[in-house]
Short mmCIF file of C-alpha atoms in Angstrom, two decimals:
data_model
loop_
_atom_site.label_atom_id
_atom_site.label_comp_id
_atom_site.label_asym_id
_atom_site.label_seq_id
_atom_site.Cartn_x
_atom_site.Cartn_y
_atom_site.Cartn_z
CA MET A 246 80.30 103.15 87.42
CA GLY A 247 83.23 100.77 86.96
CA PRO A 248 87.02 101.00 87.38
CA GLY A 249 87.52 102.43 83.89
CA ASP A 250 85.00 105.23 84.44
CA LEU A 251 86.62 106.15 87.73
CA ARG A 252 90.08 106.26 86.18
CA ARG A 253 88.87 108.63 83.48
CA ILE A 254 87.29 110.95 86.05
CA LEU A 255 90.27 110.97 88.41
CA GLY A 256 92.71 111.25 85.51
CA GLY A 257 91.08 114.53 84.53
CA LEU A 258 91.71 116.17 87.88
CA THR A 259 94.48 118.72 88.06
CA PRO A 260 97.28 117.33 90.27
CA THR A 261 97.97 119.07 93.56
CA ARG A 262 101.36 120.74 93.24
CA ASP A 263 102.58 120.69 96.80
CA ARG A 264 105.55 118.75 98.08
CA ARG A 265 103.55 117.70 101.15
CA VAL A 266 101.18 115.61 99.01
CA VAL A 267 102.64 112.12 98.58
CA LEU A 268 99.59 110.43 97.04
CA GLU A 269 96.28 111.91 95.87
CA ALA A 270 93.18 110.84 93.93
CA ALA A 271 94.89 110.83 90.54
CA HIS A 272 97.25 108.08 91.74
CA ALA A 273 94.25 105.74 92.32
CA ASP A 274 95.92 104.19 95.36
CA ASP A 275 93.89 102.99 98.33
CA ALA A 276 94.38 106.14 100.40
CA GLY A 277 95.67 109.66 100.02
CA ALA A 278 98.93 110.48 101.78
CA VAL A 279 100.21 113.81 103.11
CA ARG A 280 103.78 114.16 104.35
CA LEU A 281 104.39 114.70 108.06
CA GLU A 282 107.61 115.40 109.90
CA GLY A 283 109.90 112.59 110.98
CA GLY A 284 109.58 110.47 107.83
CA ARG A 285 105.89 109.74 108.31
CA ALA A 286 102.76 110.37 106.26
CA LEU A 287 99.14 110.96 107.17
CA LEU A 288 96.72 108.61 105.37
CA HIS A 289 93.13 109.54 104.45
CA THR A 290 90.42 107.25 103.07
CA VAL A 291 86.62 106.94 103.06
CA ASP A 292 84.17 104.14 102.30
CA VAL A 293 80.37 103.84 102.54
CA ILE A 294 78.22 100.72 102.06
CA THR A 295 74.57 99.71 102.18
CA PRO A 296 73.40 96.89 104.50
CA ILE A 297 74.59 93.48 103.36
CA ILE A 298 72.94 91.66 106.28
CA ASP A 299 69.91 92.42 108.47
CA ASP A 300 71.67 92.26 111.85
CA PRO A 301 72.61 95.85 112.91
CA VAL A 302 75.54 94.70 115.07
CA GLY A 303 77.01 92.58 112.30
CA PHE A 304 76.48 95.31 109.72
CA GLY A 305 78.16 97.89 111.94
CA ARG A 306 81.22 95.67 112.31
CA ILE A 307 81.37 94.93 108.58
CA ALA A 308 81.06 98.60 107.60
CA ALA A 309 83.89 99.52 109.98
CA ALA A 310 86.16 96.65 108.85
CA ASN A 311 85.49 97.56 105.22
CA ALA A 312 86.41 101.22 105.75
CA VAL A 313 89.58 100.64 107.77
CA SER A 314 90.90 98.14 105.21
CA ASP A 315 92.39 100.83 102.95
CA ILE A 316 94.73 101.96 105.73
CA TYR A 317 95.93 98.41 106.27
CA ALA A 318 96.45 97.98 102.52
CA MET A 319 98.84 100.94 102.62
CA GLY A 320 100.82 99.34 105.45
CA GLY A 321 99.53 101.97 107.87
CA GLN A 322 98.00 102.16 111.31
CA PRO A 323 94.49 103.67 111.64
CA THR A 324 94.22 106.39 114.27
CA SER A 325 90.78 108.00 114.06
CA ALA A 326 87.44 107.85 112.26
CA VAL A 327 84.34 109.92 111.59
CA SER A 328 81.07 108.29 110.57
CA ILE A 329 78.96 108.98 107.49
CA LEU A 330 75.39 107.85 108.10
CA ALA A 331 72.38 108.05 105.77
CA LEU A 332 69.11 107.32 107.60
CA PRO A 333 65.59 106.64 106.34
CA ARG A 334 63.03 108.65 108.31
CA THR A 335 61.17 105.51 109.42
CA LEU A 336 64.19 103.65 110.85
CA PRO A 337 63.93 103.15 114.66
CA ALA A 338 66.68 104.56 116.86
CA GLU A 339 67.68 101.34 118.63
CA PRO A 340 69.16 99.43 115.65
CA VAL A 341 71.08 102.58 114.69
CA ARG A 342 72.56 102.75 118.17
CA GLU A 343 73.52 99.05 118.04
CA MET A 344 75.07 99.49 114.60
CA LEU A 345 77.20 102.47 115.61
CA THR A 346 78.24 100.93 118.91
CA ALA A 347 79.47 97.77 117.17
CA ALA A 348 81.35 99.85 114.60
CA ARG A 349 82.88 102.05 117.30
CA ASP A 350 84.10 99.02 119.25
CA LEU A 351 85.71 97.39 116.20
CA LEU A 352 87.43 100.64 115.22
CA ALA A 353 88.69 101.15 118.77
CA ALA A 354 90.17 97.63 118.74
CA CYS A 355 92.08 98.71 115.62
CA GLY A 356 93.37 101.83 117.37
CA ALA A 357 91.04 104.16 115.45
CA PHE A 358 88.79 106.16 117.74
CA LEU A 359 85.39 107.31 116.47
CA VAL A 360 85.56 111.06 117.08
CA GLY A 361 82.54 112.42 115.19
CA GLY A 362 80.43 112.08 112.09
CA HIS A 363 77.73 113.42 109.82
CA THR A 364 74.15 112.25 109.29
CA VAL A 365 71.80 112.86 106.37
CA LYS A 366 68.28 111.71 105.53
CA ASP A 367 68.03 109.20 102.69
CA ALA A 368 65.64 106.60 101.34
CA GLU A 369 68.18 103.84 101.98
CA LEU A 370 70.35 103.16 105.01
CA LYS A 371 74.06 103.68 104.37
CA LEU A 372 76.98 103.58 106.77
CA GLY A 373 80.61 104.44 106.21
CA PHE A 374 83.64 106.03 107.77
CA ALA A 375 86.36 108.47 106.84
CA ILE A 376 89.49 106.96 108.34
CA THR A 377 92.75 108.69 109.18
CA GLY A 378 95.96 106.76 109.73
CA GLU A 379 99.72 107.07 109.76
CA VAL A 380 102.52 105.23 108.00
CA VAL A 381 106.30 105.37 107.79
CA THR A 382 106.69 106.88 104.31
CA ARG A 383 109.54 104.64 103.15
CA ARG A 384 107.54 101.56 104.20
CA MET A 385 104.29 102.62 102.57
CA CYS A 386 102.63 100.09 100.25
CA THR A 387 101.34 101.41 96.92
CA HIS A 388 100.08 99.97 93.64
CA GLY A 389 103.35 100.62 91.85
CA GLY A 390 105.85 98.31 93.55
CA ALA A 391 105.27 94.94 91.83
CA ARG A 392 108.33 93.39 90.14
CA PRO A 393 108.59 90.51 87.62
CA GLY A 394 109.19 87.28 89.48
CA ASP A 395 107.16 88.32 92.52
CA LEU A 396 104.34 86.10 93.76
CA LEU A 397 100.76 87.29 94.27
CA VAL A 398 99.19 86.65 97.67
CA LEU A 399 95.50 86.99 98.62
CA SER A 400 94.73 87.14 102.34
CA LYS A 401 91.00 86.24 102.34
CA PRO A 402 88.86 83.82 100.31
CA LEU A 403 86.58 85.19 97.59
CA GLY A 404 82.84 85.20 96.99
CA THR A 405 81.14 87.75 99.26
CA GLY A 406 79.03 89.17 96.42
CA LEU A 407 77.94 85.73 95.22
CA LEU A 408 76.97 84.78 98.77
CA TYR A 409 75.03 88.02 99.20
CA ALA A 410 72.90 87.01 96.21
CA ALA A 411 72.49 83.50 97.64
CA SER A 412 71.48 84.91 101.03
CA ARG A 413 68.88 87.18 99.50
CA ALA A 414 67.48 84.19 97.59
CA GLU A 415 67.41 82.20 100.88
CA ARG A 416 69.54 79.37 99.51
CA LEU A 417 72.57 79.90 101.77
CA ASP A 418 72.87 77.34 104.57
CA PRO A 419 73.49 78.60 108.14
CA GLY A 420 77.11 77.40 108.33
CA ALA A 421 78.10 79.11 105.08
CA LYS A 422 76.26 82.26 106.13
CA ALA A 423 78.11 82.39 109.45
CA SER A 424 81.49 82.00 107.67
CA TRP A 425 80.58 84.69 105.15
CA ILE A 426 79.63 87.19 107.87
CA ALA A 427 82.71 86.35 109.97
CA SER A 428 85.00 86.90 106.98
CA MET A 429 83.53 90.33 106.22
CA ALA A 430 83.71 91.40 109.87
CA GLN A 431 87.37 90.35 110.15
CA THR A 432 89.80 93.22 109.67
CA ASN A 433 92.98 92.98 107.61
CA ARG A 434 95.13 94.02 110.57
CA GLU A 435 96.94 90.69 110.99
CA SER A 436 97.55 90.33 107.26
CA SER A 437 98.88 93.88 107.09
CA GLU A 438 101.27 93.26 109.97
CA ASN A 439 102.53 90.08 108.31
CA MET A 440 102.86 91.97 105.02
CA GLN A 441 104.91 94.70 106.66
CA SER A 442 107.17 92.22 108.45
CA LEU A 443 108.04 90.78 105.03
CA GLY A 444 108.93 94.19 103.61
CA VAL A 445 106.07 94.24 101.09
CA ARG A 446 105.79 97.51 99.12
CA CYS A 447 102.99 96.69 96.63
CA ALA A 448 99.48 96.00 97.90
CA THR A 449 95.79 96.78 97.60
CA ASP A 450 92.61 95.56 99.20
CA VAL A 451 90.02 93.66 97.18
CA THR A 452 86.63 95.32 97.50
CA GLY A 453 83.99 96.70 95.13
CA PHE A 454 85.92 96.34 91.84
CA GLY A 455 86.49 92.63 92.48
CA LEU A 456 89.77 90.75 92.28
CA ALA A 457 90.16 91.52 88.57
CA GLY A 458 89.60 95.26 88.92
CA HIS A 459 91.96 95.71 91.85
CA ALA A 460 94.61 93.47 90.28
CA ALA A 461 94.38 95.60 87.14
CA ASN A 462 95.20 98.67 89.24
CA LEU A 463 98.41 96.97 90.41
CA ALA A 464 99.35 95.84 86.91
CA ARG A 465 98.84 99.29 85.45
CA ALA A 466 100.67 101.18 88.18
CA SER A 467 103.61 98.73 88.17
CA ASP A 468 103.69 98.34 84.34
CA VAL A 469 103.67 94.54 84.58
CA ASP A 470 101.45 91.58 83.73
CA LEU A 471 99.78 89.68 86.55
CA ILE A 472 99.01 85.98 86.17
CA LEU A 473 96.17 84.63 88.33
CA GLU A 474 95.86 80.85 88.68
CA ALA A 475 92.15 80.04 88.74
CA SER A 476 92.77 76.75 90.54
CA ALA A 477 94.58 78.59 93.36
CA LEU A 478 91.81 81.09 94.15
CA PRO A 479 90.40 80.38 97.64
CA LEU A 480 86.62 80.29 98.03
CA LEU A 481 84.39 81.00 100.99
CA PRO A 482 82.17 78.09 102.05
CA GLY A 483 79.04 78.04 99.90
CA VAL A 484 80.59 79.73 96.87
CA ARG A 485 81.24 76.56 94.89
CA PRO A 486 77.51 75.70 94.46
CA GLU A 487 76.88 79.27 93.30
CA LEU A 488 79.49 78.89 90.56
CA GLU A 489 78.27 75.56 89.20
CA GLY A 490 76.75 76.22 85.81
CA HIS A 491 77.15 79.98 86.32
CA PRO A 492 76.36 81.92 83.10
CA GLY A 493 78.97 84.61 83.85
CA PRO A 494 79.09 88.09 85.39
CA ALA A 495 75.80 89.96 85.79
CA GLY A 496 74.76 93.11 87.64
CA PRO A 497 77.65 94.71 89.55
CA ALA A 498 80.02 91.93 88.46
CA LYS A 499 79.23 92.72 84.82
CA VAL A 500 79.97 96.40 85.52
CA ASN A 501 83.36 95.30 86.88
CA LEU A 502 84.00 93.11 83.85
CA ASP A 503 83.17 95.96 81.47
CA GLY A 504 85.28 98.38 83.52
CA CYS A 505 88.47 96.33 83.22
CA ALA A 506 87.77 94.72 79.84
CA ASP A 507 90.88 96.25 78.28
CA ASP A 508 93.08 94.90 81.09
CA LEU A 509 91.58 91.45 81.77
CA LYS A 510 92.43 88.38 79.70
CA LEU A 511 90.29 85.36 80.62
CA GLY A 512 91.33 83.01 77.82
CA ARG A 513 89.32 79.79 78.02
CA THR A 514 88.77 79.81 81.75
CA GLY A 515 84.98 79.81 81.47
CA PRO A 516 82.07 81.95 82.74
CA ALA A 517 82.32 80.73 86.36
CA VAL A 518 85.88 82.04 86.64
CA ALA A 519 84.83 85.36 85.13
CA ALA A 520 81.98 85.60 87.66
CA LEU A 521 84.38 84.92 90.53
CA VAL A 522 87.19 87.32 89.62
CA CYS A 523 84.71 90.12 88.84
CA ASP A 524 82.58 89.49 91.94
CA PRO A 525 82.46 92.70 94.04
CA GLN A 526 83.80 92.02 97.52
CA THR A 527 82.65 93.61 100.75
CA SER A 528 85.51 93.86 103.27
CA GLY A 529 87.66 91.54 101.17
CA GLY A 530 91.27 90.61 101.74
CA LEU A 531 94.59 92.18 100.84
CA LEU A 532 96.25 91.40 97.51
CA PHE A 533 100.00 91.93 97.65
CA THR A 534 103.24 90.91 95.94
CA LEU A 535 106.43 89.52 97.41
CA SER A 536 109.54 87.68 96.27
CA PRO A 537 109.61 83.85 96.32
CA ARG A 538 112.36 84.04 98.93
CA LYS A 539 110.19 86.04 101.29
CA ALA A 540 107.17 83.81 100.60
CA ARG A 541 108.76 81.13 102.79
CA ARG A 542 108.04 83.39 105.77
CA LEU A 543 104.42 84.03 104.80
CA GLU A 544 102.14 83.44 107.81
CA THR A 545 98.71 84.19 106.36
CA GLY A 546 97.22 84.19 102.88
CA THR A 547 97.20 82.10 99.71
CA ILE A 548 99.59 82.36 96.77
CA VAL A 549 97.29 82.90 93.77
CA GLY A 550 99.65 83.86 90.95
CA GLU A 551 102.76 85.70 89.90
CA VAL A 552 104.09 88.91 88.37
CA ARG A 553 105.66 88.85 84.91
CA GLU A 554 107.19 91.36 82.53
CA ARG A 555 104.67 93.15 80.37
CA LYS A 556 104.42 91.37 77.01
CA THR A 557 101.94 93.58 75.16
CA ARG A 558 101.27 97.27 74.60
CA ARG A 559 99.49 97.68 77.92
CA PRO A 560 99.69 95.81 81.23
CA ALA A 561 97.22 92.95 81.65
CA VAL A 562 95.73 90.62 84.23
CA ARG A 563 95.73 87.11 82.75
CA VAL A 564 93.64 84.39 84.36
CA VAL A 565 94.74 80.87 83.50
CA GLY A 566 93.55 77.36 84.31
CA ARG A 567 90.28 76.03 85.65
CA LEU A 568 88.55 76.63 88.94
CA ASP A 569 89.37 74.01 91.58
CA GLY A 570 88.48 76.17 94.55
CA ARG A 571 91.14 75.62 97.18
CA GLY A 572 90.62 77.10 100.59
CA PRO A 573 87.91 77.01 103.27
CA ASP A 574 85.43 75.26 100.96
CA GLN A 575 87.70 72.21 100.59
#
């Protein structure tokens, strides 16, 4: 199921008609928001993933960082979490304990305390968390705040899905693998704090729908065109070799490409660029917009494009240029 399928499903839901509901599923933002007293809102989000690495400690940290990212994308502060765990019957208890302990410790460092959870039997291990957070309502970041002239900033390099495939094929060198794991286990807390200090009001995190799918959500909600500069996109170490001679999106990346086909304009950028922007990310970075004036105070992240007025019938994400691959791989 891609972004387009999800939009059709959520768009068919009857909106909740209650003044306390600020954001719900039909808005397709990163978290739901319910109004509290004192100008604050309660944020709710949930995310579940399958193991992307074999190490239970590393996987626990990545699953927690991935789940808490939605709260940071909204400009909020996580406060609590409950786990969602699917366990094969043959899985030993010790790696499960290590996995949950690592996740609990990362969440606690974010200020979100693990207060419970639910476990089911399944053929495949899955771990996720329902996260609750809070945000000052007038400072909340949504998909709908981008303005023509704004710059697009990405806080983490791309390529986690491509590196997952390389790791499974045992062609990923140890240094690149360590950087890949460290990036996924890093939370977006610092980037969110920097984003908030700049007064950003339009943001999302880049996860399963890839850069193109999540950028399309911003373009649609803000009724603008987004221009992504292929040469500006930062790459994780080890991604460049995976893109050389790449035939284009396949598997989950192809699902993402099909899901945002009406919104994505690739021009003559080539199949490698398409594979990169549609690559599903695990615990990816924040994508947010800010004015050129405020960009001078940007502490973290890479400027990867700009916001322009919508030129056609529907908003679009336009990728231009060739892939140079600035960032950690340089």
